[in-house]
mmCIF file with all atom_site columns, C-alpha atoms in Angstrom:
data_model
loop_
_atom_site.group_PDB
_atom_site.id
_atom_site.type_symbol
_atom_site.label_atom_id
_atom_site.label_alt_id
_atom_site.label_comp_id
_atom_site.label_asym_id
_atom_site.label_entity_id
_atom_site.label_seq_id
_atom_site.pdbx_PDB_ins_code
_atom_site.Cartn_x
_atom_site.Cartn_y
_atom_site.Cartn_z
_atom_site.occupancy
_atom_site.B_iso_or_equiv
_atom_site.pdbx_formal_charge
_atom_site.auth_seq_id
_atom_site.auth_comp_id
_atom_site.auth_asym_id
_atom_site.auth_atom_id
_atom_site.pdbx_PDB_model_num
ATOM 1   C CA . MET V 1 1   ? 13.535  39.628 -2.521 1.00 47.00 ? 26  MET V CA 1
ATOM 2   C CA . ASN V 1 2   ? 10.572  37.511 -3.593 1.00 60.00 ? 27  ASN V CA 1
ATOM 3   C CA . SER V 1 3   ? 12.968  34.819 -4.807 1.00 62.00 ? 28  SER V CA 1
ATOM 4   C CA . ASP V 1 4   ? 14.711  34.706 -1.412 1.00 59.00 ? 29  ASP V CA 1
ATOM 5   C CA . TYR V 1 5   ? 11.343  34.536 0.347  1.00 56.00 ? 30  TYR V CA 1
ATOM 6   C CA . SER V 1 6   ? 10.202  31.685 -1.909 1.00 64.00 ? 31  SER V CA 1
ATOM 7   C CA . ARG V 1 7   ? 13.396  29.713 -1.231 1.00 67.00 ? 32  ARG V CA 1
ATOM 8   C CA . SER V 1 8   ? 13.074  30.306 2.510  1.00 82.00 ? 33  SER V CA 1
ATOM 9   C CA . LYS V 1 9   ? 9.408   29.273 2.475  1.00 81.00 ? 34  LYS V CA 1
ATOM 10  C CA . SER V 1 10  ? 10.184  26.160 0.436  1.00 82.00 ? 35  SER V CA 1
ATOM 11  C CA . LYS V 1 11  ? 12.953  25.196 2.872  1.00 86.00 ? 36  LYS V CA 1
ATOM 12  C CA . LEU V 1 12  ? 10.635  25.584 5.858  1.00 87.00 ? 37  LEU V CA 1
ATOM 13  C CA . GLN V 1 13  ? 7.961   23.518 4.125  1.00 85.00 ? 38  GLN V CA 1
ATOM 14  C CA . GLY V 1 14  ? 10.591  20.852 3.486  1.00 88.00 ? 39  GLY V CA 1
ATOM 15  C CA . ILE V 1 15  ? 11.465  20.758 7.191  1.00 91.00 ? 40  ILE V CA 1
ATOM 16  C CA . ALA V 1 16  ? 7.755   20.549 8.045  1.00 89.00 ? 41  ALA V CA 1
ATOM 17  C CA . LEU V 1 17  ? 7.435   17.607 5.669  1.00 91.00 ? 42  LEU V CA 1
ATOM 18  C CA . ILE V 1 18  ? 10.381  15.793 7.302  1.00 93.00 ? 43  ILE V CA 1
ATOM 19  C CA . LEU V 1 19  ? 8.872   16.365 10.753 1.00 93.00 ? 44  LEU V CA 1
ATOM 20  C CA . GLY V 1 20  ? 5.519   15.069 9.507  1.00 91.00 ? 45  GLY V CA 1
ATOM 21  C CA . VAL V 1 21  ? 7.011   11.897 8.031  1.00 95.00 ? 46  VAL V CA 1
ATOM 22  C CA . PHE V 1 22  ? 9.076   11.293 11.174 1.00 96.00 ? 47  PHE V CA 1
ATOM 23  C CA . THR V 1 23  ? 5.912   11.661 13.279 1.00 94.00 ? 48  THR V CA 1
ATOM 24  C CA . ILE V 1 24  ? 4.148   9.012  11.182 1.00 95.00 ? 49  ILE V CA 1
ATOM 25  C CA . VAL V 1 25  ? 7.042   6.535  11.379 1.00 96.00 ? 50  VAL V CA 1
ATOM 26  C CA . TYR V 1 26  ? 7.535   7.108  15.106 1.00 96.00 ? 51  TYR V CA 1
ATOM 27  C CA . ASN V 1 27  ? 3.829   6.701  15.921 1.00 95.00 ? 52  ASN V CA 1
ATOM 28  C CA . LEU V 1 28  ? 3.671   3.549  13.817 1.00 96.00 ? 53  LEU V CA 1
ATOM 29  C CA . LEU V 1 29  ? 6.585   1.955  15.700 1.00 97.00 ? 54  LEU V CA 1
ATOM 30  C CA . GLU V 1 30  ? 5.249   3.193  19.042 1.00 96.00 ? 55  GLU V CA 1
ATOM 31  C CA . GLY V 1 31  ? 1.818   1.752  18.232 1.00 95.00 ? 56  GLY V CA 1
ATOM 32  C CA . ILE V 1 32  ? 3.243   -1.672 17.367 1.00 97.00 ? 57  ILE V CA 1
ATOM 33  C CA . VAL V 1 33  ? 5.359   -1.877 20.530 1.00 96.00 ? 58  VAL V CA 1
ATOM 34  C CA . SER V 1 34  ? 2.649   -0.506 22.821 1.00 95.00 ? 59  SER V CA 1
ATOM 35  C CA . THR V 1 35  ? -0.246  -2.647 21.601 1.00 95.00 ? 60  THR V CA 1
ATOM 36  C CA . TYR V 1 36  ? 1.895   -5.817 21.565 1.00 96.00 ? 61  TYR V CA 1
ATOM 37  C CA . PHE V 1 37  ? 3.219   -5.422 25.101 1.00 95.00 ? 62  PHE V CA 1
ATOM 38  C CA . GLY V 1 38  ? -0.051  -3.942 26.313 1.00 94.00 ? 63  GLY V CA 1
ATOM 39  C CA . TYR V 1 39  ? -1.782  -7.140 25.204 1.00 93.00 ? 64  TYR V CA 1
ATOM 40  C CA . GLU V 1 40  ? 0.976   -9.462 26.454 1.00 93.00 ? 65  GLU V CA 1
ATOM 41  C CA . ASP V 1 41  ? 1.226   -7.808 29.879 1.00 90.00 ? 66  ASP V CA 1
ATOM 42  C CA . GLU V 1 42  ? -2.529  -7.148 30.142 1.00 89.00 ? 67  GLU V CA 1
ATOM 43  C CA . THR V 1 43  ? -1.884  -3.441 30.530 1.00 93.00 ? 68  THR V CA 1
ATOM 44  C CA . LEU V 1 44  ? -4.968  -1.632 29.232 1.00 93.00 ? 69  LEU V CA 1
ATOM 45  C CA . ALA V 1 45  ? -3.437  1.861  29.479 1.00 94.00 ? 70  ALA V CA 1
ATOM 46  C CA . LEU V 1 46  ? -0.432  0.832  27.382 1.00 94.00 ? 71  LEU V CA 1
ATOM 47  C CA . PHE V 1 47  ? -2.638  -0.933 24.833 1.00 94.00 ? 72  PHE V CA 1
ATOM 48  C CA . GLY V 1 48  ? -4.894  2.128  24.556 1.00 93.00 ? 73  GLY V CA 1
ATOM 49  C CA . PHE V 1 49  ? -1.859  4.374  24.201 1.00 93.00 ? 74  PHE V CA 1
ATOM 50  C CA . GLY V 1 50  ? -0.665  2.200  21.318 1.00 93.00 ? 75  GLY V CA 1
ATOM 51  C CA . PHE V 1 51  ? -4.038  2.292  19.584 1.00 92.00 ? 76  PHE V CA 1
ATOM 52  C CA . ASP V 1 52  ? -4.000  6.072  19.916 1.00 90.00 ? 77  ASP V CA 1
ATOM 53  C CA . SER V 1 53  ? -0.612  6.096  18.163 1.00 92.00 ? 78  SER V CA 1
ATOM 54  C CA . PHE V 1 54  ? -2.106  4.208  15.199 1.00 92.00 ? 79  PHE V CA 1
ATOM 55  C CA . VAL V 1 55  ? -4.940  6.728  14.927 1.00 88.00 ? 80  VAL V CA 1
ATOM 56  C CA . GLU V 1 56  ? -2.398  9.564  15.060 1.00 87.00 ? 81  GLU V CA 1
ATOM 57  C CA . VAL V 1 57  ? -0.673  7.952  12.043 1.00 90.00 ? 82  VAL V CA 1
ATOM 58  C CA . ILE V 1 58  ? -3.814  8.538  9.962  1.00 86.00 ? 83  ILE V CA 1
ATOM 59  C CA . SER V 1 59  ? -3.993  12.147 11.140 1.00 81.00 ? 84  SER V CA 1
ATOM 60  C CA . GLY V 1 60  ? -0.296  12.559 10.338 1.00 86.00 ? 85  GLY V CA 1
ATOM 61  C CA . ILE V 1 61  ? -0.792  11.255 6.799  1.00 88.00 ? 86  ILE V CA 1
ATOM 62  C CA . GLY V 1 62  ? -3.433  13.942 6.272  1.00 84.00 ? 87  GLY V CA 1
ATOM 63  C CA . ILE V 1 63  ? -1.003  16.639 7.445  1.00 83.00 ? 88  ILE V CA 1
ATOM 64  C CA . VAL V 1 64  ? 1.831   15.330 5.243  1.00 88.00 ? 89  VAL V CA 1
ATOM 65  C CA . HIS V 1 65  ? -0.511  15.219 2.260  1.00 85.00 ? 90  HIS V CA 1
ATOM 66  C CA . MET V 1 66  ? -1.476  18.838 2.932  1.00 81.00 ? 91  MET V CA 1
ATOM 67  C CA . ILE V 1 67  ? 2.174   19.955 3.102  1.00 82.00 ? 92  ILE V CA 1
ATOM 68  C CA . ILE V 1 68  ? 2.981   18.178 -0.172 1.00 85.00 ? 93  ILE V CA 1
ATOM 69  C CA . ARG V 1 69  ? -0.038  19.864 -1.748 1.00 80.00 ? 94  ARG V CA 1
ATOM 70  C CA . MET V 1 70  ? 1.175   23.236 -0.471 1.00 74.00 ? 95  MET V CA 1
ATOM 71  C CA . LYS V 1 71  ? 4.613   22.696 -2.014 1.00 71.00 ? 96  LYS V CA 1
ATOM 72  C CA . SER V 1 72  ? 3.516   21.305 -5.357 1.00 73.00 ? 97  SER V CA 1
ATOM 73  C CA . ARG V 1 73  ? 0.334   23.196 -6.143 1.00 62.00 ? 98  ARG V CA 1
ATOM 74  C CA . LYS V 1 74  ? 0.896   26.425 -4.230 1.00 53.00 ? 99  LYS V CA 1
ATOM 75  C CA . ASN V 1 75  ? -2.537  26.074 -2.650 1.00 51.00 ? 100 ASN V CA 1
ATOM 76  C CA . SER V 1 76  ? -3.518  27.821 0.535  1.00 49.00 ? 101 SER V CA 1
ATOM 77  C CA . ASP V 1 77  ? -2.767  25.668 3.544  1.00 46.00 ? 102 ASP V CA 1
ATOM 78  C CA . LYS V 1 78  ? -6.212  26.514 4.911  1.00 49.00 ? 103 LYS V CA 1
ATOM 79  C CA . ASP V 1 79  ? -8.006  24.632 2.143  1.00 52.00 ? 104 ASP V CA 1
ATOM 80  C CA . SER V 1 80  ? -8.668  20.943 2.637  1.00 57.00 ? 105 SER V CA 1
ATOM 81  C CA . ASP V 1 81  ? -9.182  18.493 -0.220 1.00 66.00 ? 106 ASP V CA 1
ATOM 82  C CA . LYS V 1 82  ? -11.171 15.236 -0.169 1.00 76.00 ? 107 LYS V CA 1
ATOM 83  C CA . PHE V 1 83  ? -8.174  13.150 0.920  1.00 73.00 ? 108 PHE V CA 1
ATOM 84  C CA . GLU V 1 84  ? -7.604  15.279 4.012  1.00 73.00 ? 109 GLU V CA 1
ATOM 85  C CA . ILE V 1 85  ? -11.310 15.370 4.874  1.00 80.00 ? 110 ILE V CA 1
ATOM 86  C CA . THR V 1 86  ? -11.489 11.562 4.563  1.00 80.00 ? 111 THR V CA 1
ATOM 87  C CA . ALA V 1 87  ? -8.405  11.226 6.782  1.00 76.00 ? 112 ALA V CA 1
ATOM 88  C CA . LEU V 1 88  ? -10.093 13.413 9.388  1.00 78.00 ? 113 LEU V CA 1
ATOM 89  C CA . LYS V 1 89  ? -13.252 11.292 9.303  1.00 84.00 ? 114 LYS V CA 1
ATOM 90  C CA . ILE V 1 90  ? -11.271 8.067  9.723  1.00 85.00 ? 115 ILE V CA 1
ATOM 91  C CA . THR V 1 91  ? -9.227  9.675  12.511 1.00 84.00 ? 116 THR V CA 1
ATOM 92  C CA . GLY V 1 92  ? -12.327 10.872 14.352 1.00 87.00 ? 117 GLY V CA 1
ATOM 93  C CA . THR V 1 93  ? -13.998 7.476  14.034 1.00 90.00 ? 118 THR V CA 1
ATOM 94  C CA . GLY V 1 94  ? -10.847 5.750  15.255 1.00 89.00 ? 119 GLY V CA 1
ATOM 95  C CA . PHE V 1 95  ? -10.718 7.940  18.360 1.00 90.00 ? 120 PHE V CA 1
ATOM 96  C CA . TYR V 1 96  ? -14.374 7.211  19.137 1.00 91.00 ? 121 TYR V CA 1
ATOM 97  C CA . ILE V 1 97  ? -13.769 3.477  18.734 1.00 93.00 ? 122 ILE V CA 1
ATOM 98  C CA . LEU V 1 98  ? -10.777 3.762  21.076 1.00 92.00 ? 123 LEU V CA 1
ATOM 99  C CA . THR V 1 99  ? -12.913 5.600  23.652 1.00 92.00 ? 124 THR V CA 1
ATOM 100 C CA . ILE V 1 100 ? -15.640 2.940  23.604 1.00 94.00 ? 125 ILE V CA 1
ATOM 101 C CA . GLY V 1 101 ? -13.091 0.100  23.627 1.00 94.00 ? 126 GLY V CA 1
ATOM 102 C CA . LEU V 1 102 ? -11.262 1.521  26.634 1.00 94.00 ? 127 LEU V CA 1
ATOM 103 C CA . ILE V 1 103 ? -14.465 2.018  28.611 1.00 94.00 ? 128 ILE V CA 1
ATOM 104 C CA . ILE V 1 104 ? -15.523 -1.581 27.898 1.00 94.00 ? 129 ILE V CA 1
ATOM 105 C CA . GLY V 1 105 ? -12.020 -2.791 28.788 1.00 93.00 ? 130 GLY V CA 1
ATOM 106 C CA . ILE V 1 106 ? -12.074 -0.868 32.075 1.00 93.00 ? 131 ILE V CA 1
ATOM 107 C CA . ALA V 1 107 ? -15.429 -2.403 33.013 1.00 93.00 ? 132 ALA V CA 1
ATOM 108 C CA . LEU V 1 108 ? -14.242 -5.934 32.148 1.00 91.00 ? 133 LEU V CA 1
ATOM 109 C CA . ASN V 1 109 ? -11.009 -5.491 34.118 1.00 89.00 ? 134 ASN V CA 1
ATOM 110 C CA . ILE V 1 110 ? -12.942 -4.384 37.182 1.00 90.00 ? 135 ILE V CA 1
ATOM 111 C CA . ILE V 1 111 ? -15.447 -7.246 36.884 1.00 90.00 ? 136 ILE V CA 1
ATOM 112 C CA . THR V 1 112 ? -12.788 -9.934 36.288 1.00 85.00 ? 137 THR V CA 1
ATOM 113 C CA . LYS V 1 113 ? -10.334 -8.283 38.724 1.00 84.00 ? 138 LYS V CA 1
ATOM 114 C CA . SER V 1 114 ? -7.649  -8.451 36.046 1.00 84.00 ? 139 SER V CA 1
ATOM 115 C CA . VAL V 1 115 ? -4.324  -6.755 36.845 1.00 85.00 ? 140 VAL V CA 1
ATOM 116 C CA . PRO V 1 116 ? -1.241  -6.071 34.691 1.00 91.00 ? 141 PRO V CA 1
ATOM 117 C CA . GLU V 1 117 ? 1.658   -8.513 34.920 1.00 88.00 ? 142 GLU V CA 1
ATOM 118 C CA . THR V 1 118 ? 4.058   -5.587 34.716 1.00 89.00 ? 143 THR V CA 1
ATOM 119 C CA . THR V 1 119 ? 4.004   -1.948 33.585 1.00 93.00 ? 144 THR V CA 1
ATOM 120 C CA . LEU V 1 120 ? 7.748   -1.673 33.016 1.00 95.00 ? 145 LEU V CA 1
ATOM 121 C CA . ILE V 1 121 ? 7.353   -1.386 29.226 1.00 95.00 ? 146 ILE V CA 1
ATOM 122 C CA . GLY V 1 122 ? 4.821   1.386  29.784 1.00 94.00 ? 147 GLY V CA 1
ATOM 123 C CA . ILE V 1 123 ? 7.435   3.304  31.767 1.00 96.00 ? 148 ILE V CA 1
ATOM 124 C CA . ILE V 1 124 ? 10.018  2.891  28.983 1.00 96.00 ? 149 ILE V CA 1
ATOM 125 C CA . VAL V 1 125 ? 7.645   3.725  26.117 1.00 96.00 ? 150 VAL V CA 1
ATOM 126 C CA . SER V 1 126 ? 6.138   6.774  27.835 1.00 96.00 ? 151 SER V CA 1
ATOM 127 C CA . SER V 1 127 ? 9.566   8.126  28.859 1.00 96.00 ? 152 SER V CA 1
ATOM 128 C CA . VAL V 1 128 ? 10.865  7.931  25.282 1.00 97.00 ? 153 VAL V CA 1
ATOM 129 C CA . SER V 1 129 ? 7.617   9.419  24.000 1.00 96.00 ? 154 SER V CA 1
ATOM 130 C CA . ILE V 1 130 ? 7.777   12.390 26.391 1.00 96.00 ? 155 ILE V CA 1
ATOM 131 C CA . VAL V 1 131 ? 11.220  13.420 25.105 1.00 96.00 ? 156 VAL V CA 1
ATOM 132 C CA . THR V 1 132 ? 10.340  12.781 21.441 1.00 96.00 ? 157 THR V CA 1
ATOM 133 C CA . MET V 1 133 ? 6.969   14.562 21.540 1.00 94.00 ? 158 MET V CA 1
ATOM 134 C CA . TYR V 1 134 ? 8.439   17.549 23.377 1.00 95.00 ? 159 TYR V CA 1
ATOM 135 C CA . LEU V 1 135 ? 11.095  18.069 20.694 1.00 95.00 ? 160 LEU V CA 1
ATOM 136 C CA . LEU V 1 136 ? 8.634   17.521 17.838 1.00 94.00 ? 161 LEU V CA 1
ATOM 137 C CA . MET V 1 137 ? 6.080   19.852 19.402 1.00 92.00 ? 162 MET V CA 1
ATOM 138 C CA . ASN V 1 138 ? 8.569   22.722 19.659 1.00 94.00 ? 163 ASN V CA 1
ATOM 139 C CA . TYR V 1 139 ? 10.059  22.248 16.183 1.00 93.00 ? 164 TYR V CA 1
ATOM 140 C CA . LYS V 1 140 ? 6.602   22.093 14.579 1.00 90.00 ? 165 LYS V CA 1
ATOM 141 C CA . LEU V 1 141 ? 5.497   25.209 16.461 1.00 91.00 ? 166 LEU V CA 1
ATOM 142 C CA . LYS V 1 142 ? 8.561   27.146 15.268 1.00 93.00 ? 167 LYS V CA 1
ATOM 143 C CA . ILE V 1 143 ? 8.072   26.078 11.634 1.00 91.00 ? 168 ILE V CA 1
ATOM 144 C CA . GLY V 1 144 ? 4.322   26.704 11.722 1.00 86.00 ? 169 GLY V CA 1
ATOM 145 C CA . THR V 1 145 ? 4.832   30.182 13.194 1.00 90.00 ? 170 THR V CA 1
ATOM 146 C CA . ALA V 1 146 ? 7.520   31.035 10.614 1.00 89.00 ? 171 ALA V CA 1
ATOM 147 C CA . LEU V 1 147 ? 5.199   29.932 7.784  1.00 83.00 ? 172 LEU V CA 1
ATOM 148 C CA . ASN V 1 148 ? 2.137   31.490 9.429  1.00 83.00 ? 173 ASN V CA 1
ATOM 149 C CA . SER V 1 149 ? 0.480   28.109 8.902  1.00 77.00 ? 174 SER V CA 1
ATOM 150 C CA . ASP V 1 150 ? -2.497  27.293 11.135 1.00 72.00 ? 175 ASP V CA 1
ATOM 151 C CA . PRO V 1 151 ? -2.540  23.578 10.172 1.00 74.00 ? 176 PRO V CA 1
ATOM 152 C CA . ILE V 1 152 ? 1.142   23.069 11.030 1.00 80.00 ? 177 ILE V CA 1
ATOM 153 C CA . ILE V 1 153 ? 0.675   24.912 14.328 1.00 79.00 ? 178 ILE V CA 1
ATOM 154 C CA . ALA V 1 154 ? -2.372  22.704 14.846 1.00 74.00 ? 179 ALA V CA 1
ATOM 155 C CA . ASP V 1 155 ? -0.240  19.634 14.214 1.00 79.00 ? 180 ASP V CA 1
ATOM 156 C CA . ALA V 1 156 ? 2.131   20.896 16.917 1.00 84.00 ? 181 ALA V CA 1
ATOM 157 C CA . ASN V 1 157 ? -0.851  21.113 19.289 1.00 78.00 ? 182 ASN V CA 1
ATOM 158 C CA . CYS V 1 158 ? -1.830  17.570 18.348 1.00 80.00 ? 183 CYS V CA 1
ATOM 159 C CA . THR V 1 159 ? 1.702   16.484 19.256 1.00 86.00 ? 184 THR V CA 1
ATOM 160 C CA . LYS V 1 160 ? 1.252   18.351 22.549 1.00 86.00 ? 185 LYS V CA 1
ATOM 161 C CA . THR V 1 161 ? -1.760  16.129 23.272 1.00 84.00 ? 186 THR V CA 1
ATOM 162 C CA . CYS V 1 162 ? 0.432   13.045 22.699 1.00 88.00 ? 187 CYS V CA 1
ATOM 163 C CA . PHE V 1 163 ? 2.927   14.632 25.102 1.00 90.00 ? 188 PHE V CA 1
ATOM 164 C CA . TYR V 1 164 ? 0.221   14.854 27.791 1.00 90.00 ? 189 TYR V CA 1
ATOM 165 C CA . LEU V 1 165 ? -0.935  11.300 27.105 1.00 91.00 ? 190 LEU V CA 1
ATOM 166 C CA . SER V 1 166 ? 2.621   10.087 27.648 1.00 94.00 ? 191 SER V CA 1
ATOM 167 C CA . PHE V 1 167 ? 2.598   11.643 31.108 1.00 93.00 ? 192 PHE V CA 1
ATOM 168 C CA . ILE V 1 168 ? -0.674  9.881  31.940 1.00 93.00 ? 193 ILE V CA 1
ATOM 169 C CA . LEU V 1 169 ? 0.793   6.549  30.855 1.00 94.00 ? 194 LEU V CA 1
ATOM 170 C CA . LEU V 1 170 ? 4.052   7.188  32.735 1.00 94.00 ? 195 LEU V CA 1
ATOM 171 C CA . THR V 1 171 ? 2.265   8.140  35.954 1.00 94.00 ? 196 THR V CA 1
ATOM 172 C CA . ALA V 1 172 ? -0.052  5.117  35.860 1.00 93.00 ? 197 ALA V CA 1
ATOM 173 C CA . SER V 1 173 ? 2.800   2.755  34.966 1.00 94.00 ? 198 SER V CA 1
ATOM 174 C CA . VAL V 1 174 ? 5.150   4.023  37.684 1.00 94.00 ? 199 VAL V CA 1
ATOM 175 C CA . LEU V 1 175 ? 2.485   3.981  40.395 1.00 93.00 ? 200 LEU V CA 1
ATOM 176 C CA . TYR V 1 176 ? 1.532   0.401  39.577 1.00 93.00 ? 201 TYR V CA 1
ATOM 177 C CA . GLU V 1 177 ? 5.067   -0.936 39.070 1.00 91.00 ? 202 GLU V CA 1
ATOM 178 C CA . ILE V 1 178 ? 6.473   0.591  42.244 1.00 92.00 ? 203 ILE V CA 1
ATOM 179 C CA . LEU V 1 179 ? 3.485   0.803  44.589 1.00 89.00 ? 204 LEU V CA 1
ATOM 180 C CA . GLY V 1 180 ? 1.128   -1.767 43.068 1.00 88.00 ? 205 GLY V CA 1
ATOM 181 C CA . ILE V 1 181 ? -1.849  0.592  43.412 1.00 87.00 ? 206 ILE V CA 1
ATOM 182 C CA . ARG V 1 182 ? -5.047  -1.235 42.464 1.00 82.00 ? 207 ARG V CA 1
ATOM 183 C CA . PHE V 1 183 ? -7.111  0.176  39.588 1.00 90.00 ? 208 PHE V CA 1
ATOM 184 C CA . ILE V 1 184 ? -4.388  2.685  38.618 1.00 93.00 ? 209 ILE V CA 1
ATOM 185 C CA . ASP V 1 185 ? -4.193  1.056  35.172 1.00 93.00 ? 210 ASP V CA 1
ATOM 186 C CA . GLU V 1 186 ? -7.930  1.597  34.751 1.00 93.00 ? 211 GLU V CA 1
ATOM 187 C CA . ILE V 1 187 ? -7.636  5.220  35.918 1.00 93.00 ? 212 ILE V CA 1
ATOM 188 C CA . GLY V 1 188 ? -4.836  5.828  33.396 1.00 94.00 ? 213 GLY V CA 1
ATOM 189 C CA . SER V 1 189 ? -6.959  4.189  30.697 1.00 94.00 ? 214 SER V CA 1
ATOM 190 C CA . LEU V 1 190 ? -9.858  6.478  31.597 1.00 94.00 ? 215 LEU V CA 1
ATOM 191 C CA . GLY V 1 191 ? -7.582  9.505  31.156 1.00 93.00 ? 216 GLY V CA 1
ATOM 192 C CA . ILE V 1 192 ? -6.530  8.277  27.704 1.00 94.00 ? 217 ILE V CA 1
ATOM 193 C CA . ALA V 1 193 ? -10.203 7.655  26.825 1.00 93.00 ? 218 ALA V CA 1
ATOM 194 C CA . TRP V 1 194 ? -11.045 11.242 27.774 1.00 94.00 ? 219 TRP V CA 1
ATOM 195 C CA . PHE V 1 195 ? -8.333  12.635 25.508 1.00 90.00 ? 220 PHE V CA 1
ATOM 196 C CA . ALA V 1 196 ? -9.369  10.249 22.708 1.00 90.00 ? 221 ALA V CA 1
ATOM 197 C CA . PHE V 1 197 ? -13.001 11.387 22.900 1.00 93.00 ? 222 PHE V CA 1
ATOM 198 C CA . ASN V 1 198 ? -11.979 15.043 22.644 1.00 90.00 ? 223 ASN V CA 1
ATOM 199 C CA . GLU V 1 199 ? -9.649  14.255 19.722 1.00 86.00 ? 224 GLU V CA 1
ATOM 200 C CA . GLY V 1 200 ? -12.504 12.508 17.910 1.00 88.00 ? 225 GLY V CA 1
ATOM 201 C CA . LYS V 1 201 ? -14.879 15.402 18.560 1.00 89.00 ? 226 LYS V CA 1
ATOM 202 C CA . GLU V 1 202 ? -12.396 17.947 17.234 1.00 85.00 ? 227 GLU V CA 1
ATOM 203 C CA . SER V 1 203 ? -11.699 15.849 14.127 1.00 82.00 ? 228 SER V CA 1
ATOM 204 C CA . PHE V 1 204 ? -15.367 15.904 13.143 1.00 87.00 ? 229 PHE V CA 1
ATOM 205 C CA . GLU V 1 205 ? -15.634 19.611 13.962 1.00 86.00 ? 230 GLU V CA 1
ATOM 206 C CA . LYS V 1 206 ? -12.852 20.219 11.438 1.00 79.00 ? 231 LYS V CA 1
ATOM 207 C CA . VAL V 1 207 ? -14.706 18.081 8.902  1.00 79.00 ? 232 VAL V CA 1
ATOM 208 C CA . ARG V 1 208 ? -17.809 20.243 9.343  1.00 82.00 ? 233 ARG V CA 1
ATOM 209 C CA . ASN V 1 209 ? -15.710 23.393 8.951  1.00 76.00 ? 234 ASN V CA 1
ATOM 210 C CA . LYS V 1 210 ? -13.798 21.815 6.050  1.00 63.00 ? 235 LYS V CA 1
ATOM 211 C CA . SER V 1 211 ? -10.610 23.035 7.665  1.00 57.00 ? 236 SER V CA 1
ATOM 212 C CA . LEU V 1 212 ? -7.502  21.461 9.151  1.00 54.00 ? 237 LEU V CA 1
ATOM 213 C CA . VAL V 1 213 ? -7.313  24.251 11.703 1.00 45.00 ? 238 VAL V CA 1
ATOM 214 C CA . TYR V 1 214 ? -7.266  22.846 15.249 1.00 38.00 ? 239 TYR V CA 1
ATOM 215 C CA . ASN V 1 215 ? -8.895  24.840 18.012 1.00 38.00 ? 240 ASN V CA 1
ATOM 216 C CA . ARG V 1 216 ? -6.802  23.571 20.907 1.00 37.00 ? 241 ARG V CA 1
#
């Protein structure tokens, strides 16, 4: 019985690892595309969304490291080592930098009356992200629940935040591309900044608690 349970647990951990690695690769590609076109098209919301994806890569590496540690050392998934704590600190700092950068960018756009050339790429990126994040979120939640793993469930909640961010980007991009609503890019950027600030705050809370458990 114990042998069957161990095999089942190991299989679930393997699936969690695959999902974690896929999340890292996807966010890396999404970050490259979003920041490039966000810069080229002068779309602050898309650029901020891309930067957020890069920060999520660091967070994802911490989660993958934790899963590997669970599999190889049989440690409790509620214990964080120095690598994971460092990843959390870098993640939190990155989110704070993103928040400040977006606020400065919003102010400069308003002062210079800068507007995006197009938000079409934002529509494409956010639409793909909504589908991808929804599937990842549900798979991670199922695996985390089956393993009774707070960190994996927490990672699913982190993916849920990305899911919400995608909707903010999609809404801002569609409204500007179709209706040309002034300042909608800045409003979308402000929404991303708000989420980024809360992500940064929670990252440092987990550092203080020395836990990868998310409280979302």
